[in-house]
XYZ file of C-alpha atoms in Angstrom:
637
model
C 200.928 137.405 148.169
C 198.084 135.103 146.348
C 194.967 135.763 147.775
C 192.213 132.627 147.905
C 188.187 132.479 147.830
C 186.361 129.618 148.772
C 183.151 128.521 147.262
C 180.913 126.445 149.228
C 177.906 124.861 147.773
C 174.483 123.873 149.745
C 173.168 120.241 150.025
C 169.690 119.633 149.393
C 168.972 117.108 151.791
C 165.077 116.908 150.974
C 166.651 115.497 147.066
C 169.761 114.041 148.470
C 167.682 111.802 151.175
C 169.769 112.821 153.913
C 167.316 114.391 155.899
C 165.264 112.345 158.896
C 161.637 113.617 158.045
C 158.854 111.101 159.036
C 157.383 109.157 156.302
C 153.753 111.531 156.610
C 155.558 115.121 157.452
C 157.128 117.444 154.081
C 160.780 117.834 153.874
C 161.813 121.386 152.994
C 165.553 122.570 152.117
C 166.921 125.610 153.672
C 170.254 127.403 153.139
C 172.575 125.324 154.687
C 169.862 123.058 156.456
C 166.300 121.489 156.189
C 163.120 121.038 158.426
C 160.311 118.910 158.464
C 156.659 119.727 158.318
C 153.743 116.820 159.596
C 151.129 116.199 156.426
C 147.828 116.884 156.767
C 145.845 114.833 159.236
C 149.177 114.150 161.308
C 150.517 115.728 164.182
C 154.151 116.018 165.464
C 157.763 118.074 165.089
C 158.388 116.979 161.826
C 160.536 113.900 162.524
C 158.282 112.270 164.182
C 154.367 112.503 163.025
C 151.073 110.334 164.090
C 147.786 110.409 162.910
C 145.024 112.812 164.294
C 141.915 111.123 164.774
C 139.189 113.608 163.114
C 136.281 111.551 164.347
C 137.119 111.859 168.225
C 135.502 114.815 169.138
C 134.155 115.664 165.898
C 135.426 119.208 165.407
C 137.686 117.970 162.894
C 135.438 116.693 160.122
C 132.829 117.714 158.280
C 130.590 114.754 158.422
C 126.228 115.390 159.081
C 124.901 114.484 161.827
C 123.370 111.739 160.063
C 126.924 110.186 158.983
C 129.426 107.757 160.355
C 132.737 109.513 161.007
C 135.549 106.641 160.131
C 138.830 107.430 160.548
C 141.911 106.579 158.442
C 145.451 106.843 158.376
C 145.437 111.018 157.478
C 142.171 111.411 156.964
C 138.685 109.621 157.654
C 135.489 108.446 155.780
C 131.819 110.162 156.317
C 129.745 107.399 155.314
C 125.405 107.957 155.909
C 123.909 105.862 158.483
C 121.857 103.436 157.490
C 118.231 105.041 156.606
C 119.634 107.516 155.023
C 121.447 108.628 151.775
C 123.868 111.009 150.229
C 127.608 112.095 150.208
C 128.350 111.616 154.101
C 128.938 115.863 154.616
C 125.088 116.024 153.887
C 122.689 112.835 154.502
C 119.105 112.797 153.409
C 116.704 110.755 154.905
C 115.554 108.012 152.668
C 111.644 107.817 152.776
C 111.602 103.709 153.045
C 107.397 104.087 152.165
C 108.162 105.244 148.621
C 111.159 103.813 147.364
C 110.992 101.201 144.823
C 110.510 98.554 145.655
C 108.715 99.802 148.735
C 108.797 98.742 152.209
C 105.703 97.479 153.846
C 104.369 95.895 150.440
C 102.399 93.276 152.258
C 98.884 92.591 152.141
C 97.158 94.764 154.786
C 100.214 96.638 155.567
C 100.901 100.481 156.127
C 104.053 101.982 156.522
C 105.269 104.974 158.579
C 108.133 106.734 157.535
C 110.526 108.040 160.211
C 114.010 110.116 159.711
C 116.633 107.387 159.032
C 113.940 104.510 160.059
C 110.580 103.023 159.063
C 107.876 101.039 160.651
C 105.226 98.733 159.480
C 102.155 98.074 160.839
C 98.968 96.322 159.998
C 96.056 98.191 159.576
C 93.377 95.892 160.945
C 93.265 95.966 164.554
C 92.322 91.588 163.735
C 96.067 91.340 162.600
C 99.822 91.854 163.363
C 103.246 91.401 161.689
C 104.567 87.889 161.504
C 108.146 87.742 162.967
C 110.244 88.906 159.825
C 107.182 91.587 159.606
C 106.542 90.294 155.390
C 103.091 89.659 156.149
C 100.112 90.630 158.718
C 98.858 87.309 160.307
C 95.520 87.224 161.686
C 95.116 87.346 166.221
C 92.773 86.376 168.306
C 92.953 88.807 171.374
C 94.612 91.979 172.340
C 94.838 93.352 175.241
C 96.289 97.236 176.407
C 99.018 98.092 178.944
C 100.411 100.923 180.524
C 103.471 101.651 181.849
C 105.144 105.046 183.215
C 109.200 105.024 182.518
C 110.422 107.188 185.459
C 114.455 107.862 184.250
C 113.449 109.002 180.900
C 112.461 112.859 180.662
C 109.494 113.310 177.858
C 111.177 115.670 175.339
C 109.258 117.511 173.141
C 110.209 116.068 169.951
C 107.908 113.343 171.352
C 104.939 115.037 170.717
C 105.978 114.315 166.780
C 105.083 110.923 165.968
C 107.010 111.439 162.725
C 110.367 112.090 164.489
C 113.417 110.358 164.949
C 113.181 110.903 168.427
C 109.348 109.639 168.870
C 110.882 106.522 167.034
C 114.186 105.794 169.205
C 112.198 106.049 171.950
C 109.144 103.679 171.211
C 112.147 101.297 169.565
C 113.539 100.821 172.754
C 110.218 100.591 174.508
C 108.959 98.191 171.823
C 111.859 96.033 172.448
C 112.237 95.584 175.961
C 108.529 95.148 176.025
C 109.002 92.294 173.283
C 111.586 90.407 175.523
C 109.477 90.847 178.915
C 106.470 89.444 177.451
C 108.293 86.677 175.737
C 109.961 85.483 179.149
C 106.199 84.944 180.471
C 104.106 81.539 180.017
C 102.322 83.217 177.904
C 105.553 83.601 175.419
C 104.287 80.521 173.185
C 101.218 82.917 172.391
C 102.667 85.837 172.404
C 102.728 87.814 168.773
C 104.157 91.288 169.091
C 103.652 94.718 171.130
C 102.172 98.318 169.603
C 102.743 101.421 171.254
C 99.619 103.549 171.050
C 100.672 106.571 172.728
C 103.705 107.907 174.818
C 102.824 110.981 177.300
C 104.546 113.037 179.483
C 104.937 112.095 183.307
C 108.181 111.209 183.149
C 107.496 109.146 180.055
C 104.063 107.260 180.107
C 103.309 104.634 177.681
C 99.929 102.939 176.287
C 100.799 99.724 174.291
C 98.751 97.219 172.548
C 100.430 93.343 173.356
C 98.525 90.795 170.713
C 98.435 87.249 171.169
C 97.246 83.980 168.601
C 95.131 82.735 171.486
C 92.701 83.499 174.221
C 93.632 80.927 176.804
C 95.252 82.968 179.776
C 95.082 86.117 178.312
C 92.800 88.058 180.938
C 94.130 91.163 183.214
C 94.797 89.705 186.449
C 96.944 86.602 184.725
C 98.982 89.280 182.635
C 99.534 91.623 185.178
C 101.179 88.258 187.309
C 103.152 86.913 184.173
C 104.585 90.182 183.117
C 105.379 91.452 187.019
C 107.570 88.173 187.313
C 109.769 89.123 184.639
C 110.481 92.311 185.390
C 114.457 93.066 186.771
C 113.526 94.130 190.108
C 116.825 95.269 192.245
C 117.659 97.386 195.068
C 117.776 100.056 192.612
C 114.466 99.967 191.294
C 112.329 97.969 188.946
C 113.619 97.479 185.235
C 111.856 96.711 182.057
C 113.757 93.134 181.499
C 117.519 93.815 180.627
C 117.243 97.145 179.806
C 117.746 100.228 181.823
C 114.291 101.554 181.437
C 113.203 101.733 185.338
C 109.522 101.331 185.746
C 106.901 102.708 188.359
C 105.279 100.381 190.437
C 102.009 100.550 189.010
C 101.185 98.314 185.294
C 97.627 98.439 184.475
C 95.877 96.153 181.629
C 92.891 96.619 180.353
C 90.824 95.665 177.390
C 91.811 97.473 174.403
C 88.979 98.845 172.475
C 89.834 98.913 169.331
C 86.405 100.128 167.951
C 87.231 103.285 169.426
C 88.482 106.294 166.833
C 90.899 107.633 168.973
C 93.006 104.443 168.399
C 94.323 105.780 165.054
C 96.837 102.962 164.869
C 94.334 100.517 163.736
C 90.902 100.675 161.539
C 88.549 98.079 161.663
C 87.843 95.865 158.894
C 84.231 96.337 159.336
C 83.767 98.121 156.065
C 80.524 101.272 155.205
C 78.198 98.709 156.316
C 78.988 97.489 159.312
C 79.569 98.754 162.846
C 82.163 98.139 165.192
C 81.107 96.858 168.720
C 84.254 96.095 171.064
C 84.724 92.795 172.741
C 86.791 91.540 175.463
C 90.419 90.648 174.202
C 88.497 91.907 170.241
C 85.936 93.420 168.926
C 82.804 92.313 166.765
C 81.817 93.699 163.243
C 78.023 93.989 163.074
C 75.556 94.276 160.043
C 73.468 97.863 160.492
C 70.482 98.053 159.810
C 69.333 96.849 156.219
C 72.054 94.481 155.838
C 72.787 91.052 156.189
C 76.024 88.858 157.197
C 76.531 86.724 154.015
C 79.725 85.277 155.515
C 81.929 87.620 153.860
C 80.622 90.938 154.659
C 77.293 92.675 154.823
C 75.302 93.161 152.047
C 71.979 95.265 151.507
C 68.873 93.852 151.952
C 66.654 94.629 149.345
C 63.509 95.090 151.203
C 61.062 95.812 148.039
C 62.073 92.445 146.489
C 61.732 90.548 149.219
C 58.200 92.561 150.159
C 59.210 93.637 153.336
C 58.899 97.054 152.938
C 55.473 99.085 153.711
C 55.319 100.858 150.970
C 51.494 101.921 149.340
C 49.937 99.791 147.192
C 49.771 102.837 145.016
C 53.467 103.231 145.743
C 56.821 102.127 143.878
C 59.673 100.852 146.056
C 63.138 101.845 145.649
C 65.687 99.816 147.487
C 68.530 101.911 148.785
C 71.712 101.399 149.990
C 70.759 100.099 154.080
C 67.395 101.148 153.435
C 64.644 101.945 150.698
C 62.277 104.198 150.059
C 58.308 104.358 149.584
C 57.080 107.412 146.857
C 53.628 107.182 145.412
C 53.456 106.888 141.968
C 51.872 109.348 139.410
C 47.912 110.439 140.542
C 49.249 109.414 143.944
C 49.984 112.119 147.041
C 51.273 111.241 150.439
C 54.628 109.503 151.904
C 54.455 106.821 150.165
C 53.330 104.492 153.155
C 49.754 106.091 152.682
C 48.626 107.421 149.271
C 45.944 108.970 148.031
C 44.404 109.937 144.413
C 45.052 112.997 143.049
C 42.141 114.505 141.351
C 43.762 116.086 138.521
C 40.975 117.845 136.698
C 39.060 119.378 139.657
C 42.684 120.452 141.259
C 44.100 121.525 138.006
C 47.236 119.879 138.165
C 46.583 117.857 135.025
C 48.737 118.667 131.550
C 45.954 118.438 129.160
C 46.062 121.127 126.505
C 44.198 123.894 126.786
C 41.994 122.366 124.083
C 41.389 119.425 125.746
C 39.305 117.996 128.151
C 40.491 116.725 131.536
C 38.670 113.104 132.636
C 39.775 112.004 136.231
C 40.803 108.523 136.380
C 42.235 106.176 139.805
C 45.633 107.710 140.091
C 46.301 109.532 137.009
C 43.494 111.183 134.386
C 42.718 111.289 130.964
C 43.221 114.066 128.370
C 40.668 114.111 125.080
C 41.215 116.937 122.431
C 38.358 118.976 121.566
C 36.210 118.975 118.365
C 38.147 120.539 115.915
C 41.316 119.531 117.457
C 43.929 116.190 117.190
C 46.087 114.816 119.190
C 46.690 112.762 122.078
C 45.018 115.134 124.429
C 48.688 117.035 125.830
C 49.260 118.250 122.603
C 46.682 119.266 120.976
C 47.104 120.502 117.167
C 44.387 122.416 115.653
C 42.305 119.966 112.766
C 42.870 121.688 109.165
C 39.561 120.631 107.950
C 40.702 122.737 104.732
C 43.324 120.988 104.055
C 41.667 117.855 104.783
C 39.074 118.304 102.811
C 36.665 117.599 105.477
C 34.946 121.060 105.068
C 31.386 121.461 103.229
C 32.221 124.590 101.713
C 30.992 124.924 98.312
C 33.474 124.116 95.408
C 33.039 127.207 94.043
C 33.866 128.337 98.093
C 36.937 128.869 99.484
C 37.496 127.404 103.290
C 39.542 129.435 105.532
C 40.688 127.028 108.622
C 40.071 128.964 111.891
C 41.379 127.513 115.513
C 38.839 124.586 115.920
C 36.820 125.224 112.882
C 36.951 126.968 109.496
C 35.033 129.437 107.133
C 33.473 129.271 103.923
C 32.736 132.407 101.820
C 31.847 132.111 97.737
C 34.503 132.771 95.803
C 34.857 136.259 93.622
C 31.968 135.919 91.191
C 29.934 133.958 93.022
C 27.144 134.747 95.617
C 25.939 132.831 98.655
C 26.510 131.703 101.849
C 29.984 129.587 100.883
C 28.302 126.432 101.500
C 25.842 127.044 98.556
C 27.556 129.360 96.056
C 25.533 130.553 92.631
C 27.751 131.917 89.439
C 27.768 135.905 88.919
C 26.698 136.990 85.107
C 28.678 139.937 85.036
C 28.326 140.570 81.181
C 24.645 140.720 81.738
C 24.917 142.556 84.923
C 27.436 145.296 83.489
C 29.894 144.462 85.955
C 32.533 143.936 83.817
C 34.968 145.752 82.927
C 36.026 144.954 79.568
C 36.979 148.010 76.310
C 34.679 149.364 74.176
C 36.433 147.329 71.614
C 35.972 143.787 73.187
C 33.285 141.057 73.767
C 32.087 139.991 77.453
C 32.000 136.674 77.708
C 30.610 135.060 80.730
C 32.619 131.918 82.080
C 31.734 130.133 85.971
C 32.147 132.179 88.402
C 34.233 134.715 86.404
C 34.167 136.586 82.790
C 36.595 137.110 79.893
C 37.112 139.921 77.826
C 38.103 139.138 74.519
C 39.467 142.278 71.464
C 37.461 142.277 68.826
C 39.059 141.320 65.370
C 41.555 144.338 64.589
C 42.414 144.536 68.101
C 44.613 143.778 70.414
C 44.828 143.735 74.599
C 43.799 141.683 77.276
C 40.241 142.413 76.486
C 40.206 145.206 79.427
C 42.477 147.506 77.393
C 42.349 146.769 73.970
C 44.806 148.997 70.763
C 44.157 149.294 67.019
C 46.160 146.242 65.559
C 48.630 147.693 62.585
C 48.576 144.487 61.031
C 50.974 146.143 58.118
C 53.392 146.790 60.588
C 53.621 143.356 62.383
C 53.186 141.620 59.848
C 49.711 139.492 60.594
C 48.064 140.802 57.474
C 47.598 138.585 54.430
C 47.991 140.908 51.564
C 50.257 139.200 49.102
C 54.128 139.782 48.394
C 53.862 141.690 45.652
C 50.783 144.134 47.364
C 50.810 146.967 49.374
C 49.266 146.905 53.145
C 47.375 150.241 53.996
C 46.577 149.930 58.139
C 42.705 150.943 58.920
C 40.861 151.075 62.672
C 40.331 147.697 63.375
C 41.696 146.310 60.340
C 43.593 146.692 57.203
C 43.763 147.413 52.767
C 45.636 145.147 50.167
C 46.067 146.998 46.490
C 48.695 144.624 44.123
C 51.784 146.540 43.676
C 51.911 148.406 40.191
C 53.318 145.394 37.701
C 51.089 143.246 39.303
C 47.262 142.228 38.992
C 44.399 140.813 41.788
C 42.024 141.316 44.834
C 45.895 142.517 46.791
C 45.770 138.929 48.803
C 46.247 137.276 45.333
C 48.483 139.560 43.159
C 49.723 138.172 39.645
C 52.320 139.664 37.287
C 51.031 141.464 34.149
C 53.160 140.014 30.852
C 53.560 144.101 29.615
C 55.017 141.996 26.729
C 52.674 139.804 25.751
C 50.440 142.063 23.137
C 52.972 144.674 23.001
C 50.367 147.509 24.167
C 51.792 147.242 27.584
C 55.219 148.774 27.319
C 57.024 150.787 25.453
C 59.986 149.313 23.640
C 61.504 149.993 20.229
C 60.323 147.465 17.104
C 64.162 147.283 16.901
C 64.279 146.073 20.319
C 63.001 142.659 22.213
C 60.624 142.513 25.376
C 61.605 140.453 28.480
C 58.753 140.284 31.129
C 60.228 140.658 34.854
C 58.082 140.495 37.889
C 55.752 143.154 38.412
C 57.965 145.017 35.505
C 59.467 144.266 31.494
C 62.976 145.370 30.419
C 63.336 146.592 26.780
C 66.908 144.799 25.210
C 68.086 146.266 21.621
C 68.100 143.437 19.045
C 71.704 142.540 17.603
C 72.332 145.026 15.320
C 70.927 147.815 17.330
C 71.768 149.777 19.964
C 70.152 152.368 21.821
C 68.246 152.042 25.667
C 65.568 149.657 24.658
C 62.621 152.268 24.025
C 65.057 153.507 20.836
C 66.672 151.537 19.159
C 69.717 152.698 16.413
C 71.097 150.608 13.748
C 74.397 150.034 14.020
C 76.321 150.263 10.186
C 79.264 147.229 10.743
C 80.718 148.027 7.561
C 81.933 151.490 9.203
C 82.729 150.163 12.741
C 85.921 150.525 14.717
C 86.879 147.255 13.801
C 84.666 147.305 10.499
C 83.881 143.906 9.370
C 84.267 142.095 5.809
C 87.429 143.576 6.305
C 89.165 140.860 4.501
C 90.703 141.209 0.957
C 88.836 141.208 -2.244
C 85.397 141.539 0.373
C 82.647 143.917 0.186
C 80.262 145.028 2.924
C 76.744 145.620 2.867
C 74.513 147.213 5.818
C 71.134 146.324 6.516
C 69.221 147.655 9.327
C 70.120 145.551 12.379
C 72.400 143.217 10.147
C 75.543 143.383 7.505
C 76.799 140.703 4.904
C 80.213 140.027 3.186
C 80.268 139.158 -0.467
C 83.295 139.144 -2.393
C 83.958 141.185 -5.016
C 85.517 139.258 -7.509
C 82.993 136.828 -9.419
C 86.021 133.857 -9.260
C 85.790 134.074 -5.343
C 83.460 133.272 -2.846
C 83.672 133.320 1.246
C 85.399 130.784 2.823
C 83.156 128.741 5.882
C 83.827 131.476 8.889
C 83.369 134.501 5.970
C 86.961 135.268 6.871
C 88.493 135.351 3.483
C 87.692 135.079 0.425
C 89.019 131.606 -1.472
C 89.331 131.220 -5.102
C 86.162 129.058 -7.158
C 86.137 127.252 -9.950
C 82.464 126.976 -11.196
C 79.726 128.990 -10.692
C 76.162 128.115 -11.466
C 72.784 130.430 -11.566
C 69.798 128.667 -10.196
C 66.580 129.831 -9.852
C 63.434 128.542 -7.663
C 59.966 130.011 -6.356
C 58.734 130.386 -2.691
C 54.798 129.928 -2.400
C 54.214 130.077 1.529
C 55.597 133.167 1.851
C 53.882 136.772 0.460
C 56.569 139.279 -1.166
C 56.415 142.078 0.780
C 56.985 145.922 -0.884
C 60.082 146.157 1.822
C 62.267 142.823 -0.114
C 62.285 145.758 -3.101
C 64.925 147.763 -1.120
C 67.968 145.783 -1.427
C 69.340 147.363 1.982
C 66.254 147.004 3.744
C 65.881 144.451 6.876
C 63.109 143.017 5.563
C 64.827 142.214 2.204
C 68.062 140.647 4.768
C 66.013 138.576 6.424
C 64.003 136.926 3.463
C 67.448 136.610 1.799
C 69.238 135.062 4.822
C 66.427 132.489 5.406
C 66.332 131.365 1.411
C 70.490 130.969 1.828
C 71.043 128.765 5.126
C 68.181 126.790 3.402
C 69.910 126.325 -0.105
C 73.200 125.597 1.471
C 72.102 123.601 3.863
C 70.167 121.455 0.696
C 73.117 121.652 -1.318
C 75.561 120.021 1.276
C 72.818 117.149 1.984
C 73.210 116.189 -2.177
């Protein structure tokens, strides 16, 4: 047997569209079925679904109180009422005063700011809102009613002149009151209605009805216009169409509008000018020390128009409305009377206290004593020192003093400072100069003065060592001995004179003055001599040793065929051989050809015993003179 199993597959008839939801309900599939939900903000089974109205009973939105509710088709709308602003759930009042641009912008205008509303009034009880309330417009009378509303209860939000209740209620007031009037023969006159105060009894109500003209507007003609408009049926009397049922009793009466209470108006009269009420208006007038100038009051200045009564002795000051009278300087009293102050005697003056007080009409003089300048309130003391407008003496000195001045002599002088004599102190022995210095009077003092050889400022005077700094005058080449009170000069040894001239001896000059060698030559030196060996020689200078050439380390005439001789102090070459002789520097000896003896005689000169000695000096020097000369000869020929 074959068994079977069937498979059956569910329809979605929310997908498939075979379902009969309503257009605003949810379809939703089920196993095998479907059912239908209504959408938000409908109400029904499903199939059938209709709008719920949220705004009926207003439980079922979420609007403020200050909001429209609108409904719509599954839903609704909060939108803020008009005076208000926000999302429509929460509405905030809109303060219509400040916003830019403001409301109530006209000349003259204020504006009152209420929840969701505004009101403008003008502030000068003289004027009142045109009829599109853009500007105040002046009125000519105004007159105050009263009424008492009997089927409204006074709630206490009334008391609030700020609240949205205070301002429904006077709206409604203000309105009805608006049409009444307007129905009366007065209508053509008629400007507008202010509510001064509401009150409770029932609800009362104080108004202000303004009008562009005085003709007919008096009590007993209001109270008949306004009565014959009123809706008067069997069930009571109404304020014109509305449904706000009167009492039976309307009073009118002059409104004072001078009178503070009335805070809905302030007089125009400005600082300086009081209100005084009127019937049907009121009357600004000038107080007392001003004057109408056709725009306002002004202040009359009293002292320039001499109306005050102020002291001759007095100033004026004008003040605001007034002035006022104070007596000038010297003067006492309230300025109306014044009287002269006697400075001096009452000692309310300010002269120095080195002055002298003279009383004059209404004030007083101040004169600075002798000795004293100044314009008498300060008074500076005179230097007459300094001035030179003392007597003292010249040889005085003048010591200023307050409102005088001193004279006394100066130190070394006597009198009385205004006759002062010189002091001789040297002659007196008042001095005090050294033992070692001169006194020498001078005017008025004395100077001491250290003797030559001393030094000091004459009152202490020291030995001078003139060596030692130098302010002797020995000479160079002397020696300075220091003495008391002066000094010695002895030339130095070398050296000749009184020791300020010193000279220098010439030790070599005769030869007895030093002590040299014959072999050796004298040089004179300053203040000394210096002994030099002659060529030759050699030795210090006071011996003198001849020196033998011909032996030396180099000897000399060293050259070949020469001989040497020695003399003392000297040497000469000859050569040996008779066919030679010495070349011109005697460095060799060169070959001749002729030789020839001559012979001649020498009669200025004295032949000495010494030329015997063929070795001595003498004998070389005789010999060398005779040669240079006969050579010299010979090479002239």
């Amino acid at each position: 047997m074959n068994s079977f199993k069937l498979n059956f597959l569910d329809i979605n008839e929310c997908t498939s569209g075979s379902h009969n939801c309503h257009d605003n309900a949810t379809c939703s599939n089920s196993d095998g079925s479907f059912y239908c939900t209504c959408n938000s903000g409908y109400t029904g089974n499903g199939t059938f679904c209709e709008d719920i109205d949220e705004c009926i009973n207003g439980t079922d939105n979420n609007c403020s109180p200050n909001a429209i509710c609108n409904n719509q088709v599954g839903t609704y709308e909060c939108v803020c009422k008009d005076g208000y602003q926000a999302n429509g759930s929460q509405c905030d009042d809109v303060d219509e005063c400040t916003v830019t641009p403001p409301k109530c912008a006209g000349g003259g205008q204020r504006c009152t700011n209420f929840p969701g509303a505004y009101r403008c009034n003008c502030i000068s009880p003289r004027q009142q809102l045109n009829a599109d309330e853009s500007a105040c417009i002046d009125v000519a009378a105004s007159i105050q009613g009263g009424i008492v509303i009997i089927n409204r209860e006074y709630k206490p939000g009334y008391d609030d002149t700020n609240s949205r209740e205070y301002y429904e209620i006077t709206e409604e007031i203000i309105i009805a009151l608006e049409v009444n009037f307007r129905r009366t023969g007065l209508a053509a006159i008629f400007v507008r209605i202010i509510i001064i105060r509401i009150y409770p009894g029932s609800v009362g109500v104080d108004y202000v009805a303004t009008f562009n003209n005085t003709n007919g507007v008096n009590n007993q003609n209001l109270q008949q216009e306004v009565v014959s408009q009123l809706n008067i049926t069997n069930n009571g009397t109404f304020l014109s169409d509305s449904d706000l049922q009167l009492s039976e009793v309307l009073t009118f009466q002059d409104y004072d509008e001078c009178n503070p209470a009335q805070i809905i108006h302030i007089p125009d009269c400005g600082n300086n000018a009081t209100c005084a009420n009127t019937n049907t208006s009121y009357d600004c007038v000038c107080n007392d020390g001003f004057i109408n100038n056709g725009t306002g009051c002004i202040n009359i200045n009293e002292c320039d128009g001499n109306t005050d009564n102020c002291s001759g002795n007095a100033t004026c000051q004008d003040t605001e409305g007034s002035f006022e009278c104070t007596c000038n300087a010297g003067y006492t009293g309230n300025g109306v009377t014044c009287r002269n102050i006697i400075e001096c005697t009452e000692e309310t003056d300010t002269c120095h206290d080195n002055a002298t007080c003279i009383d004059t009409d209404g004030s007083f003089n101040c004169s600075c004593n002798f000795g004293y300048t100044g314009n008498g309130f300060d008074c500076e003391d005179v230097d007459e020192c300094a001035l030179g407008t003392d007597n003292c003496h010249d040889n005085g000195t003048c010591d200023n003093t307050n409102g005088s001045f001193a004279c006394t002599c100066n130190s070394g002088y006597s009198g009385d400072g205004i006759t002062c004599e010189d002091i001789d102190e040297c002659d007196l022995e008042r001095d005090n100069c050294d033992g070692n210095a001169t006194c020498h009077n001078t005017d008025g003092s004395f100077e001491c003065n250290c003797r030559n050889g001393y030094s000091g400022n004459g009152v202490t005077c020291e030995n001078i060592d003139e060596c030692s700094t130098g302010s002797h005058n020995c000479h160079n080449n002397a020696l300075c001995t220091n003495t008391v009170g002066s000094f010695e000069c002895d030339c130095d040894s070398g050296f000749q004179g009184n020791g300020t001239d010193c000279e220098d001896i010439d030790e070599c000059i005769n030869g007895t003055d030093n002590n040299c060698s014959p072999n050796a030559i004298c040089n004179n030196q300053i203040g000394t001599y210096e002994c030099v060996c002659r060529d030759g020689y050699q030795g210090t200078g006071t011996q003198c040793d001849d020196i033998n050439e011909c032996t030396a380390t180099p000897p000399k005439c060293a050259g070949a065929g020469q001989r040497c001789t020695n003399f003392p102090g000297a040497y000469r070459c000859n050569c040996i051989s008779p066919r030679q002789q010495l070349n011109a520097d005697e460095s060799a000896c060169i070959n001749v050809v002729a030789s020839v003896q001559g012979g001649i005689r020498i009669i200025n000169r004295v032949f000495k015993p010494e030329y015997t000695d063929t070795n001595s000096a003498g004998y070389f020097e005789i010999t060398q003179v005779i040669i240079i000369a006969l050579e010299a000869n010979y090479r002239n020929t």
